[in-house]
Tab-separated table of C-alpha atoms in Angstrom:
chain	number	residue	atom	x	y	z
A	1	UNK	CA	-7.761	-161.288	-54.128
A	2	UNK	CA	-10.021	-159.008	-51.992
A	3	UNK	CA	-12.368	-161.679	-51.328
A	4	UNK	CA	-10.076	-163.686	-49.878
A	5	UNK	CA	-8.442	-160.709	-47.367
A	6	UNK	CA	-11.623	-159.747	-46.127
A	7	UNK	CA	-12.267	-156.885	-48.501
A	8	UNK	CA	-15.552	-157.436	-50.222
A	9	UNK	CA	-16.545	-154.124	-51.340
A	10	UNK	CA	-12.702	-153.312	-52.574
A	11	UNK	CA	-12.949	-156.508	-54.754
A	12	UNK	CA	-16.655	-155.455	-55.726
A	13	UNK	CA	-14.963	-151.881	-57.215
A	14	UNK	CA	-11.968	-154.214	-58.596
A	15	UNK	CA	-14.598	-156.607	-60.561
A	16	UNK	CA	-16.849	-153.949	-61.260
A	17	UNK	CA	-13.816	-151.414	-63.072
A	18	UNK	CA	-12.800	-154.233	-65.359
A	19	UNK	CA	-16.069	-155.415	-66.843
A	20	UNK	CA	-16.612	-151.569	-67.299
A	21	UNK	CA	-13.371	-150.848	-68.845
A	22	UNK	CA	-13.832	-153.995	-71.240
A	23	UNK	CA	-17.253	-152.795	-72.240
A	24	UNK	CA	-16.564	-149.021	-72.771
A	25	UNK	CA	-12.994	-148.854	-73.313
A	26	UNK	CA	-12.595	-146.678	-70.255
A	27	UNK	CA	-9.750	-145.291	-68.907
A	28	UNK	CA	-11.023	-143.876	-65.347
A	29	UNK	CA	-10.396	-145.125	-62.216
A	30	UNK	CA	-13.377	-143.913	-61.238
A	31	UNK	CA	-15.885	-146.830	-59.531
A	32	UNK	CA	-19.190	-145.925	-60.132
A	33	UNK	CA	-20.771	-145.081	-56.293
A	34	UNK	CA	-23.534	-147.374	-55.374
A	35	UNK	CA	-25.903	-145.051	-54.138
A	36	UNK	CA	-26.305	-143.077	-58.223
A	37	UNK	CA	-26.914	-146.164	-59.640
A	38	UNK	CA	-29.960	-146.918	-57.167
A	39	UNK	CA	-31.246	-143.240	-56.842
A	40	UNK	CA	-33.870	-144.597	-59.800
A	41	UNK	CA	-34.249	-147.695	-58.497
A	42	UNK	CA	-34.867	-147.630	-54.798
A	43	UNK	CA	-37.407	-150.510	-55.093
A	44	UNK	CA	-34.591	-152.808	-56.816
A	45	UNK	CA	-32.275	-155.272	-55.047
A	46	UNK	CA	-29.138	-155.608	-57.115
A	47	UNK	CA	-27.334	-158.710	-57.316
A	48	UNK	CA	-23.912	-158.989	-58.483
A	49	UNK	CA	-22.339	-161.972	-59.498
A	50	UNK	CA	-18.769	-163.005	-60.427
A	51	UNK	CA	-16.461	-165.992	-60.517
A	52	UNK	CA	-12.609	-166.946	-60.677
A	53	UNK	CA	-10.892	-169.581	-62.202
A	54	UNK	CA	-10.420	-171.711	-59.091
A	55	UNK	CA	-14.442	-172.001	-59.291
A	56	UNK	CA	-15.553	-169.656	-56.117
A	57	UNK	CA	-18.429	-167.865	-56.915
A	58	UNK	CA	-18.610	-164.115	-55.270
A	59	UNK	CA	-22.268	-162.784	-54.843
A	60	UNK	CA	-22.548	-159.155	-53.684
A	61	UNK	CA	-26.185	-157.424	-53.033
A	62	UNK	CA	-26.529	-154.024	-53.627
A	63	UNK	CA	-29.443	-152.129	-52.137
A	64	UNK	CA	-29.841	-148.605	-51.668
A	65	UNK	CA	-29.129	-147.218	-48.100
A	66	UNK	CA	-27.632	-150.231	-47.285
A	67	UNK	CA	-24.303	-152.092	-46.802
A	68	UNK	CA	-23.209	-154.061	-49.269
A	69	UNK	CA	-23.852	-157.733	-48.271
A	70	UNK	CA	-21.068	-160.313	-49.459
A	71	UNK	CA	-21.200	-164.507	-49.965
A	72	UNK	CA	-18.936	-166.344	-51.527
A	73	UNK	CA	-19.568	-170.082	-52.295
A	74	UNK	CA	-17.693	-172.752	-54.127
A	75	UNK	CA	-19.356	-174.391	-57.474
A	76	UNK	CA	-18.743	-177.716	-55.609
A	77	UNK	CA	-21.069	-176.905	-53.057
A	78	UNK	CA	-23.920	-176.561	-55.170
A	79	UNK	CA	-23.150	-179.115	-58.202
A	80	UNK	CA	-21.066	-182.346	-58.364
A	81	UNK	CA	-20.483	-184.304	-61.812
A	82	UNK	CA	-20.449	-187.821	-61.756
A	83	UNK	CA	-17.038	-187.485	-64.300
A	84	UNK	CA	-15.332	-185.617	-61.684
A	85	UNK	CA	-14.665	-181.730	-61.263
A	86	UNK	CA	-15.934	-179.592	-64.205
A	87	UNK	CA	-15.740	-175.933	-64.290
A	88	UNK	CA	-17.882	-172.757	-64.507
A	89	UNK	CA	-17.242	-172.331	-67.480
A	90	UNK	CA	-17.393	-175.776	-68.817
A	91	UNK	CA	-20.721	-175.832	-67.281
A	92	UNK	CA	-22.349	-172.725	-68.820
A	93	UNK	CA	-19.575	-171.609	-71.246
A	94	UNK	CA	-19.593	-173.906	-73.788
A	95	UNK	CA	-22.682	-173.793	-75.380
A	96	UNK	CA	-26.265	-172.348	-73.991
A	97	UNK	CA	-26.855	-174.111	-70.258
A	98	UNK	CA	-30.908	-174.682	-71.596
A	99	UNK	CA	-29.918	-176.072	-74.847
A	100	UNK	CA	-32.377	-179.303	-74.626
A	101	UNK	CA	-34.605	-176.321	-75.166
A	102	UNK	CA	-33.465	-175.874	-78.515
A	103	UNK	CA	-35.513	-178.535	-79.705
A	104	UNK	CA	-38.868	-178.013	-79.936
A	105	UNK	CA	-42.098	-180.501	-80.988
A	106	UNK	CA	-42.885	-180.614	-84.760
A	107	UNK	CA	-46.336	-179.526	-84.456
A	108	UNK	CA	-45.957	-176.496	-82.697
A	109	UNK	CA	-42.584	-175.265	-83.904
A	110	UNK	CA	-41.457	-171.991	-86.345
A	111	UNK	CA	-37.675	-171.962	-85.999
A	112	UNK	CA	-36.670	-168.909	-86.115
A	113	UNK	CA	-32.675	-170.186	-85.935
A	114	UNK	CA	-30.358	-168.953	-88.785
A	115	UNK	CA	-28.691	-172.063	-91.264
A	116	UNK	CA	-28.930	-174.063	-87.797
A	117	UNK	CA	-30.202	-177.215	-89.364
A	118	UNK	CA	-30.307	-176.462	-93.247
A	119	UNK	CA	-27.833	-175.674	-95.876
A	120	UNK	CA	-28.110	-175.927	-99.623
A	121	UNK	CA	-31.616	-176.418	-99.582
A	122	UNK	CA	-33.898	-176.991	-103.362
A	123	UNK	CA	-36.236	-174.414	-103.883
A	124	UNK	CA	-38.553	-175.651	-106.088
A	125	UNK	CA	-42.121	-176.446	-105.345
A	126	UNK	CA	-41.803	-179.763	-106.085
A	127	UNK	CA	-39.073	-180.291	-103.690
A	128	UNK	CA	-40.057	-177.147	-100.981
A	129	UNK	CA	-42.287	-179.773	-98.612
A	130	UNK	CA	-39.022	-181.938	-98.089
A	131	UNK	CA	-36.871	-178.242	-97.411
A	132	UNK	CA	-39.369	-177.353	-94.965
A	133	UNK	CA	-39.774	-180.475	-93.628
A	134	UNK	CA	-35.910	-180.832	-92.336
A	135	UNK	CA	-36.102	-177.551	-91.349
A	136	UNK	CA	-38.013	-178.707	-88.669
A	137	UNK	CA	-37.062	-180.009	-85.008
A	138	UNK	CA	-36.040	-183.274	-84.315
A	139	UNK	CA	-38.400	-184.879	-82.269
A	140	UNK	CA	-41.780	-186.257	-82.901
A	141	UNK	CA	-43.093	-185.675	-79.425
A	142	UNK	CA	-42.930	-183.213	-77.128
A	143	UNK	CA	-40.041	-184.836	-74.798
A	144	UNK	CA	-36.764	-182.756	-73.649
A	145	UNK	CA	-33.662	-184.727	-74.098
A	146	UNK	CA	-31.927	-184.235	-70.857
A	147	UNK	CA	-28.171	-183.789	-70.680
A	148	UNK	CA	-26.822	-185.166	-66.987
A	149	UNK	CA	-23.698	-182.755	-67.283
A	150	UNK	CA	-25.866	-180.063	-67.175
A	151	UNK	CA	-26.984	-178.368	-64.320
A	152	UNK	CA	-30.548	-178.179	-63.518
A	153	UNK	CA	-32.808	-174.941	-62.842
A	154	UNK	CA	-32.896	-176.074	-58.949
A	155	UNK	CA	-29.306	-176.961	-58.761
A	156	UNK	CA	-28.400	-173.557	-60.340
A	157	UNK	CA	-30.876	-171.892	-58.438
A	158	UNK	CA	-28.690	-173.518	-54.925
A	159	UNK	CA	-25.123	-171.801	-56.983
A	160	UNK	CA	-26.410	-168.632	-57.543
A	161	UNK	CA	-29.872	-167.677	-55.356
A	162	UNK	CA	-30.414	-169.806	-52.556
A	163	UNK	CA	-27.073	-168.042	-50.583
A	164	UNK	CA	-28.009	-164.601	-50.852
A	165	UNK	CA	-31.851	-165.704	-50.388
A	166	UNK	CA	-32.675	-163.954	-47.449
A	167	UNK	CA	-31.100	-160.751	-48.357
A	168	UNK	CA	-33.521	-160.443	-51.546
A	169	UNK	CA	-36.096	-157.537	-50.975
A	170	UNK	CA	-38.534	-155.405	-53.150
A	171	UNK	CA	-40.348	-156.072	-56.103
A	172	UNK	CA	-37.260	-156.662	-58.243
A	173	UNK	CA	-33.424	-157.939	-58.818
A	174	UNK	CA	-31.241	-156.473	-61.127
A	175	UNK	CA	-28.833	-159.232	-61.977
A	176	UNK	CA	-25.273	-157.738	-63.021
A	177	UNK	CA	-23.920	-161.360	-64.359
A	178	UNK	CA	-20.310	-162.253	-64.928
A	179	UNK	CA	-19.336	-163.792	-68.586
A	180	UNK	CA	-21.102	-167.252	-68.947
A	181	UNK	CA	-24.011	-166.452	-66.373
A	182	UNK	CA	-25.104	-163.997	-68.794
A	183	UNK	CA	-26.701	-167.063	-70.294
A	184	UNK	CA	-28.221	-168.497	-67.036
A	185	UNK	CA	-32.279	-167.933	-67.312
A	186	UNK	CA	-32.480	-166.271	-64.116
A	187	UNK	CA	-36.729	-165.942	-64.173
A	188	UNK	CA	-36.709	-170.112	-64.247
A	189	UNK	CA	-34.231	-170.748	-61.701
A	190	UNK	CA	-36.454	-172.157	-58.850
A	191	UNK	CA	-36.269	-173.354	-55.082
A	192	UNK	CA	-36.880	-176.619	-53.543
A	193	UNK	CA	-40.398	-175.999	-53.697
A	194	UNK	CA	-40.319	-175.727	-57.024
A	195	UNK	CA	-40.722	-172.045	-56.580
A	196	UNK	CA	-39.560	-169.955	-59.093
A	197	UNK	CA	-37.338	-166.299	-58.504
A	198	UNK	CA	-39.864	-164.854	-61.417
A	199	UNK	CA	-42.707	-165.832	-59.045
A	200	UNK	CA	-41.734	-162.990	-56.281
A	201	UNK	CA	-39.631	-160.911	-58.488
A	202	UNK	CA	-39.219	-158.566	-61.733
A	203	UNK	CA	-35.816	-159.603	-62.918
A	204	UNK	CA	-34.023	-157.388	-65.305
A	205	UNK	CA	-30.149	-157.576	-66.601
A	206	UNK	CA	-27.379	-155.314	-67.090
A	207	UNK	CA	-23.866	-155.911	-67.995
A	208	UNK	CA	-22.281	-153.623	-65.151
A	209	UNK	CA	-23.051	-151.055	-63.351
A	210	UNK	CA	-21.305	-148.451	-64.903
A	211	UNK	CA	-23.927	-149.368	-67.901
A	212	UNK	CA	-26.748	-148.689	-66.020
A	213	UNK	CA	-25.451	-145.786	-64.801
A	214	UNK	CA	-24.787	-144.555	-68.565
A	215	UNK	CA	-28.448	-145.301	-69.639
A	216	UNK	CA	-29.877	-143.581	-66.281
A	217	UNK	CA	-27.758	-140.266	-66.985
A	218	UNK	CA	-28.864	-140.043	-70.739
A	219	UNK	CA	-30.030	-136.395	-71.499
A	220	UNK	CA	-33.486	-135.845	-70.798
A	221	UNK	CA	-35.296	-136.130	-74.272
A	222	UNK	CA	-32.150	-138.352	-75.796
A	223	UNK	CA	-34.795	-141.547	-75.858
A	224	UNK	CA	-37.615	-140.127	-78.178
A	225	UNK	CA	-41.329	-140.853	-76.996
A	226	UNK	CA	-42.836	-141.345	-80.017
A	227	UNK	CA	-42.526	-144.034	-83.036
A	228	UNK	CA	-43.014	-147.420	-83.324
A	229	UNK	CA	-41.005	-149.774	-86.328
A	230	UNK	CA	-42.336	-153.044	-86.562
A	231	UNK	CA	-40.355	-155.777	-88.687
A	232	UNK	CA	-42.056	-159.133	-89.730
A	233	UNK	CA	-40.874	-162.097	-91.603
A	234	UNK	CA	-38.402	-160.724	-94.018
A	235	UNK	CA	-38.401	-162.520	-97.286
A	236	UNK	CA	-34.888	-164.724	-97.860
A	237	UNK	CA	-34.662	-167.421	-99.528
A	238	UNK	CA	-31.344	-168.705	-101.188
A	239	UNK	CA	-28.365	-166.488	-99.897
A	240	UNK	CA	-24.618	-166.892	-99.362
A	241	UNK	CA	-23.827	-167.834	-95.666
A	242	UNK	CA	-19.833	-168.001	-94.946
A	243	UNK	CA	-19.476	-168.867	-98.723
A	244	UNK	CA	-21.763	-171.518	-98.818
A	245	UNK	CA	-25.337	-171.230	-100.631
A	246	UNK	CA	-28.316	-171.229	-97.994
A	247	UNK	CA	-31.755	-171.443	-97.477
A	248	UNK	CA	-34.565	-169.872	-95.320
A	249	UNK	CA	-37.564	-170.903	-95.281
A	250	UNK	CA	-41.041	-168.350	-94.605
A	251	UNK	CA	-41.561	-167.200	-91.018
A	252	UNK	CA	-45.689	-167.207	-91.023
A	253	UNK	CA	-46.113	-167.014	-87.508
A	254	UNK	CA	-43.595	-163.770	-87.382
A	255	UNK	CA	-45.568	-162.237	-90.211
A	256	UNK	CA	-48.941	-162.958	-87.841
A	257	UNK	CA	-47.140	-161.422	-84.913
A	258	UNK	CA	-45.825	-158.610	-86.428
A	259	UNK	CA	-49.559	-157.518	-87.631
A	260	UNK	CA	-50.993	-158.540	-84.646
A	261	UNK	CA	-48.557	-155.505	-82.329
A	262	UNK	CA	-49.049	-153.177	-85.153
A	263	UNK	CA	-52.847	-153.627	-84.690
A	264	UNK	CA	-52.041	-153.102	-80.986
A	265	UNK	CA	-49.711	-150.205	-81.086
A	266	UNK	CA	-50.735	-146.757	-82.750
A	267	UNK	CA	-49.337	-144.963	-85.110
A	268	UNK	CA	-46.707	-147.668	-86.101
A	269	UNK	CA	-44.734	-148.622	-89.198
A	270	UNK	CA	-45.222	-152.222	-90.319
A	271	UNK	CA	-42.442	-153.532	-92.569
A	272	UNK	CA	-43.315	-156.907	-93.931
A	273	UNK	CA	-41.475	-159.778	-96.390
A	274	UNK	CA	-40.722	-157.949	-99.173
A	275	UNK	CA	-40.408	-154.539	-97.636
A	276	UNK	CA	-38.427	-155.972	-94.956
A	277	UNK	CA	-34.878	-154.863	-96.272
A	278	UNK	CA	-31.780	-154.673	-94.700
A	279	UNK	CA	-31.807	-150.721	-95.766
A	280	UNK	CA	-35.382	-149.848	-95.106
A	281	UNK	CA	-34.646	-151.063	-91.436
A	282	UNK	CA	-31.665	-149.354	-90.735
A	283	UNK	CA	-32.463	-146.067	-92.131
A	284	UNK	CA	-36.234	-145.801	-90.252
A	285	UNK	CA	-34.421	-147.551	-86.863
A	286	UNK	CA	-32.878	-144.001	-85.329
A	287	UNK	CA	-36.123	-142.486	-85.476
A	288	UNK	CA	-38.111	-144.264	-83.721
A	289	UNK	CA	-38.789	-145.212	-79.475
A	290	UNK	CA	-40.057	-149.190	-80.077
A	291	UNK	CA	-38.696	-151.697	-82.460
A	292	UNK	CA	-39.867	-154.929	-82.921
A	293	UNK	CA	-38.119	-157.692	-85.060
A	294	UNK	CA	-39.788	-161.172	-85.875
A	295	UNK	CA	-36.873	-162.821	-88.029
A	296	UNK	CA	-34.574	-165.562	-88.144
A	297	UNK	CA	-31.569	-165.075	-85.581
A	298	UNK	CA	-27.952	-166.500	-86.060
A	299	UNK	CA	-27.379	-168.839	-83.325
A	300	UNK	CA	-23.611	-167.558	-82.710
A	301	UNK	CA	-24.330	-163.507	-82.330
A	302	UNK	CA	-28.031	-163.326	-82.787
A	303	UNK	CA	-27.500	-161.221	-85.797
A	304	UNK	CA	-30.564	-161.357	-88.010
A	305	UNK	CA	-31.883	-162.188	-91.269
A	306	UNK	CA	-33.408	-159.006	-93.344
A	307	UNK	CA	-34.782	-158.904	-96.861
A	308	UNK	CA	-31.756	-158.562	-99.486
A	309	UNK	CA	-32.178	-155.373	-101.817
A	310	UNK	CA	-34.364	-155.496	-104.681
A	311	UNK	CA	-31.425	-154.105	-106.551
A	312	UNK	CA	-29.331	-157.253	-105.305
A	313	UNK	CA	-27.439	-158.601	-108.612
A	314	UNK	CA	-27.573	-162.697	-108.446
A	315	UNK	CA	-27.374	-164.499	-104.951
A	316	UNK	CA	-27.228	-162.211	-102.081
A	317	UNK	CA	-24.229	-162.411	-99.975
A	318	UNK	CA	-23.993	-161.484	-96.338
A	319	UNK	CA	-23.977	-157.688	-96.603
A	320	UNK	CA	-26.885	-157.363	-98.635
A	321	UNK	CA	-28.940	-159.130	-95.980
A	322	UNK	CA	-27.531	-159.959	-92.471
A	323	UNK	CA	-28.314	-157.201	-89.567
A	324	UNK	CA	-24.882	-157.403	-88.043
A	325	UNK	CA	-23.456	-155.873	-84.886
A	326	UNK	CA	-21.059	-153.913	-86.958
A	327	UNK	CA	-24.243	-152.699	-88.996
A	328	UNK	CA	-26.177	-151.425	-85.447
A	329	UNK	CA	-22.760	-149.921	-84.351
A	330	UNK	CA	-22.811	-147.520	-86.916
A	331	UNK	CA	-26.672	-146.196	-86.292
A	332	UNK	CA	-27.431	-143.467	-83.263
A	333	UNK	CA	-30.119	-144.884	-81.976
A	334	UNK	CA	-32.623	-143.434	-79.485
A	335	UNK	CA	-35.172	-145.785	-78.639
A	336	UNK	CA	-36.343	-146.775	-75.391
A	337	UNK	CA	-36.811	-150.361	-76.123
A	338	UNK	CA	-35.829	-152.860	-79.005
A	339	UNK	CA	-37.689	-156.160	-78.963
A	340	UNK	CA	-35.826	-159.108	-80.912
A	341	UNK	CA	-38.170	-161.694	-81.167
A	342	UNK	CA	-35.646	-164.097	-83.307
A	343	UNK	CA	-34.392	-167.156	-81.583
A	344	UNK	CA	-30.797	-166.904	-80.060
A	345	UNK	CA	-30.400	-163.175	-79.928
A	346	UNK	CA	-29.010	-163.479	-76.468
A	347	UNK	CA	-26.348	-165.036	-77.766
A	348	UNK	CA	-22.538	-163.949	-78.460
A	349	UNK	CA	-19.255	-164.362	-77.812
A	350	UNK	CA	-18.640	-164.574	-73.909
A	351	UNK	CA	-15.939	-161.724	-72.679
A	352	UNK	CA	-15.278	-159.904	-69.798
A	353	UNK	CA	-17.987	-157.587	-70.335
A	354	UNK	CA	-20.332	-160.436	-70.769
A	355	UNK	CA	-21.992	-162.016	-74.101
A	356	UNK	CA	-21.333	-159.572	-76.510
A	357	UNK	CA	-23.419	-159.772	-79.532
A	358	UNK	CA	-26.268	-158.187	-81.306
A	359	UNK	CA	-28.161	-157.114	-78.238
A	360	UNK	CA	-25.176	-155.204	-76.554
A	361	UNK	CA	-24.391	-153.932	-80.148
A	362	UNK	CA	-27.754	-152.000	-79.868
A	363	UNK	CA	-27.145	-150.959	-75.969
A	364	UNK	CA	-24.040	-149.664	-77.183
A	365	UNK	CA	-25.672	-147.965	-79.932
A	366	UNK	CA	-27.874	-145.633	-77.747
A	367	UNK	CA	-31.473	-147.838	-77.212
A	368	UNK	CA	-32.217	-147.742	-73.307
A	369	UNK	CA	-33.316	-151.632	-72.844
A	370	UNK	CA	-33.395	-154.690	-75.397
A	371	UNK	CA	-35.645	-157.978	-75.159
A	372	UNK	CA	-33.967	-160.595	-76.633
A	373	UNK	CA	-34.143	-164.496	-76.599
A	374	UNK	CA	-31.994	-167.411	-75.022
A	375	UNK	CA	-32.803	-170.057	-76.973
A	376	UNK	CA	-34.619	-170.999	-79.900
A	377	UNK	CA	-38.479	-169.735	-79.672
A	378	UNK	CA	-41.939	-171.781	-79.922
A	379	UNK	CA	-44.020	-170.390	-82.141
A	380	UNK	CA	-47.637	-170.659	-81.128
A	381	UNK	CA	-45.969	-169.584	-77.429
A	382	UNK	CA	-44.101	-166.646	-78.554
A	383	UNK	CA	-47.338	-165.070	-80.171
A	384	UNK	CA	-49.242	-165.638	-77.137
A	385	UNK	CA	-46.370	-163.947	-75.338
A	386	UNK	CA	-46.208	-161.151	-77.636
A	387	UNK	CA	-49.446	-160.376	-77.105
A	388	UNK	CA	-49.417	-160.544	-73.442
A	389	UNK	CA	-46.674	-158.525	-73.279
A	390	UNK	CA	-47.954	-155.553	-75.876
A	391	UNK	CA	-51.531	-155.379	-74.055
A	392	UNK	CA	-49.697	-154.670	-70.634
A	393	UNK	CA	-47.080	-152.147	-72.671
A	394	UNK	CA	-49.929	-150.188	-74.122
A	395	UNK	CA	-51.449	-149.678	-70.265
A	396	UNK	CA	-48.303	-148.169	-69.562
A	397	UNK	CA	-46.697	-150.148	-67.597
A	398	UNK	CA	-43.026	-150.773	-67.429
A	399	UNK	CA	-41.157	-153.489	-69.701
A	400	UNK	CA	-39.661	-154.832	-66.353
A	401	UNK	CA	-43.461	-155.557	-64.848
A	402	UNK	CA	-44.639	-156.449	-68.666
A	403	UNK	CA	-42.193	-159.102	-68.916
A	404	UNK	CA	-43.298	-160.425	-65.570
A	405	UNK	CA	-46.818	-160.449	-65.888
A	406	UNK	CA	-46.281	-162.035	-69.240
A	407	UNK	CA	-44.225	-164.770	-67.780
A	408	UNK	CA	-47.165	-165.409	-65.290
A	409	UNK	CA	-49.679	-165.691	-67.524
A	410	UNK	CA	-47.857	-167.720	-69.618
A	411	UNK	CA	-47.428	-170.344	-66.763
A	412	UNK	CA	-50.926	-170.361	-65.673
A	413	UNK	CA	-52.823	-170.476	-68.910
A	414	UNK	CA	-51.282	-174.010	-70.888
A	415	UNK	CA	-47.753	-172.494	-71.322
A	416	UNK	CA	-46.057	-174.118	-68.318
A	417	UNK	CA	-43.028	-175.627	-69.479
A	418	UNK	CA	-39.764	-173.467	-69.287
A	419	UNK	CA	-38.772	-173.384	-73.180
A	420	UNK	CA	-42.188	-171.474	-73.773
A	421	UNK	CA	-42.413	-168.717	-70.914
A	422	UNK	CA	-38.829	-167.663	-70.256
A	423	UNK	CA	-36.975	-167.581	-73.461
A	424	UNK	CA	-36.941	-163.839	-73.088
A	425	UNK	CA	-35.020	-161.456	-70.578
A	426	UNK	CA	-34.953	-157.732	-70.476
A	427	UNK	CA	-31.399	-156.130	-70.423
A	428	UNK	CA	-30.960	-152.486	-69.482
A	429	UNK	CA	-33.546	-150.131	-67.511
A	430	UNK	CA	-37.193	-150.251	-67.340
A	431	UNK	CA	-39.512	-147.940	-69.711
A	432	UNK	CA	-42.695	-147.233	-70.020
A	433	UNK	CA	-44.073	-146.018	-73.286
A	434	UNK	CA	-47.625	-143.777	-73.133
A	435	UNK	CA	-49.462	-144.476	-76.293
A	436	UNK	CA	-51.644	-142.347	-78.176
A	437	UNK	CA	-54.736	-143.018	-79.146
A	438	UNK	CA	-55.586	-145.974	-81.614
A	439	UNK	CA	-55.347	-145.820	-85.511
């Protein structure tokens, strides 16, 4: 390899080229020059990351003007198991590295999660306290069951951050992740001090730098300005899931979110329970710059839960009400920024190109950044964050410095634990949106 013959930046275009052929199908040999990519982003320090299957871990930072700065580090380094020598990918591949963050206190929790802990649920009254009931998490208190083969924030924080550490300037990294890291939580990683990267820096994601570049050269106008579609609590009861019968149970807190950013954003169009269909959705989604969807996500792609057509004949099956990737592939969009406020809609199957579910589905589909969600979402947190987030969108600042301030807030005013201010990360560029004025 490059790396290894003292060729950093040649192995940078080599790693680089095949994530970008993977995600676009290219067939150029083209490697996309450093210096376009940060002609927008001058204030940004890029950090690329990559890995190889004899567990070296290859961190290049990008900034503009500058030579590319190379590390290289071995996972052993940074993180030992007691069982022995486990792999990058058995460490973060697997299944979500956070997911003792999946479970979430009783009191406080709304599980957005699709089938994750329910299947052939009664929907009678009589019997819908005992449906909703095991719907819910499984812990009493609010305590984190720790799993010791899992790495924590600091120790990830040592694999990934603490080399390149003092090479990281400006107000903000733009991670470029390789396969499983996609699913690291990058704004929670901390130092030794307990410090963590989102305290000094806006962190955004994007899958490669040729995608970037892609979004950046979009035709001025492409991304319309104006438009907001706001999606809240579909209604969904008893469906067909992979040909079993399922059941969802009401998403008030989404509902009370969704109002809550219509009230915030003008001139937006609220669809709620009942008017929440799969069709209504994708047929007012091209036209607009902002969406915002408070639904259940499926925990494998993220894809999400949408009200079945009234002209549905018996039990809905999967097509009448599941948001799939295959469903967003076939919509132009042009909006600046999608919000997915379901839980898990980071998620996807892990390729070359990264995790490729339903949040790359709408990248690939034309929308310029997406907010999506690691792990499954708190509910009383989430609307707090919501609304932190929307008041600093409407003063027109960008999603990148929205998502930050939001994240500090969150810490400093009774939302300190990890599950409840970083669930989110924004993938793609920054936007700003200018509002008009209120309804």
């Amino acid at each position: 390899m490059n790396c290894s013959r003292g060729k950093p930046y040649e192995a940078l275009h080599v790693a680089e080229l095949e994530r970008a052929r993977a995600l676009a199908k290219l067939t150029s040999n083209q490697f996309v020059g450093i210096d376009e990519v940060f002609k927008k982003n001058g204030n940004s320090t890029c950090l690329y990351i990559s890995y190889d299957h004899d567990d070296n871990i290859y961190l290049w930072v990008l900034k503009q003007s500058k030579p590319v700065a190379f590390r290289k580090t071995k996972l052993w380094e940074s993180y030992v198991s007691k069982h022995g020598k486990i792999s990058v990918d058995d460490l973060f591949g697997n299944e979500p590295l956070l997911r003792n963050f999946h479970v979430l206190p009783q009191e406080q929790c709304e599980d957005r999660s699709l089938f994750s802990l329910y299947a052939n649920q009664p929907t009678n009254e009589s019997n819908l306290e005992n449906s909703l009931s095991s719907l819910r998490p499984l812990l009493d208190e609010c305590e984190v069951i720790t799993d010791p083969e899992k790495p924590t924030l600091f120790q990830v924080y040592n694999m990934l951050i603490a080399p390149v550490s003092d090479l990281l300037e400006g107000s903000e990294i733009i991670v470029v992740p390789d396969r499983c890291f996609f699913q690291v939580p990058f704004a929670a990683l901390h130092d030794e001090s307990n410090c963590y990267l989102s305290d000094s820096f806006r962190i955004r994601i994007v899958p490669s730098l040729r995608t970037l570049k892609l979004i950046l050269d979009s035709p001025v106008g492409y991304h319309r300005e104006t438009g907001v579609l706001i999606v809240g609590a579909p209604k969904v009861t008893d469906v067909y899931f992979k040909g079993e019968l399922r059941y969802l149970c009401p998403l008030p807190g989404a509902k009370a979110e969704a109002e809550l950013i219509a009230r915030l954003l003008p001139q937006s169009h609220l669809l709620i329970g009942e008017q929440a269909t799969k069709q209504a959705v994708l047929q007012r989604i091209p036209s607009v710059s902002l969406v915002h969807i408070a639904a259940h996500g499926d925990a494998e792609r993220g894809e999400i839960a949408l009200t079945p057509a009234y002209s549905t004949m018996g039990t809905p099956g999967e097509a009448d009400y599941l948001l799939t990737m295959t469903d967003i592939s076939q919509v132009r969009l042009s909006a600046k920024l999608v919000v997915l406020s379901c839980c898990h809609t980071a998620r996807g199957q892990i390729k070359t190109e990264g995790v490729v579910g339903i949040a790359r589905a709408f990248l690939a589909s034309g929308a310029r950044s997406v907010l999506v969600a690691l792990w499954a979402l708190q509910d009383d947190a989430t609307e707090q964050f919501m609304r932190r987030f929307y008041e600093n969108l409407v003063q027109g600042e960008g999603a990148s410095e929205c998502l930050h301030r939001t994240m500090k807030w969150m810490r400093n005013n009774g939302f300190s634990e990890v599950r409840q201010w970083a669930p989110f990360m924004l993938i793609g560029d920054d936007v700003s949106f200018h509002f008009g004025e209120e309804k």
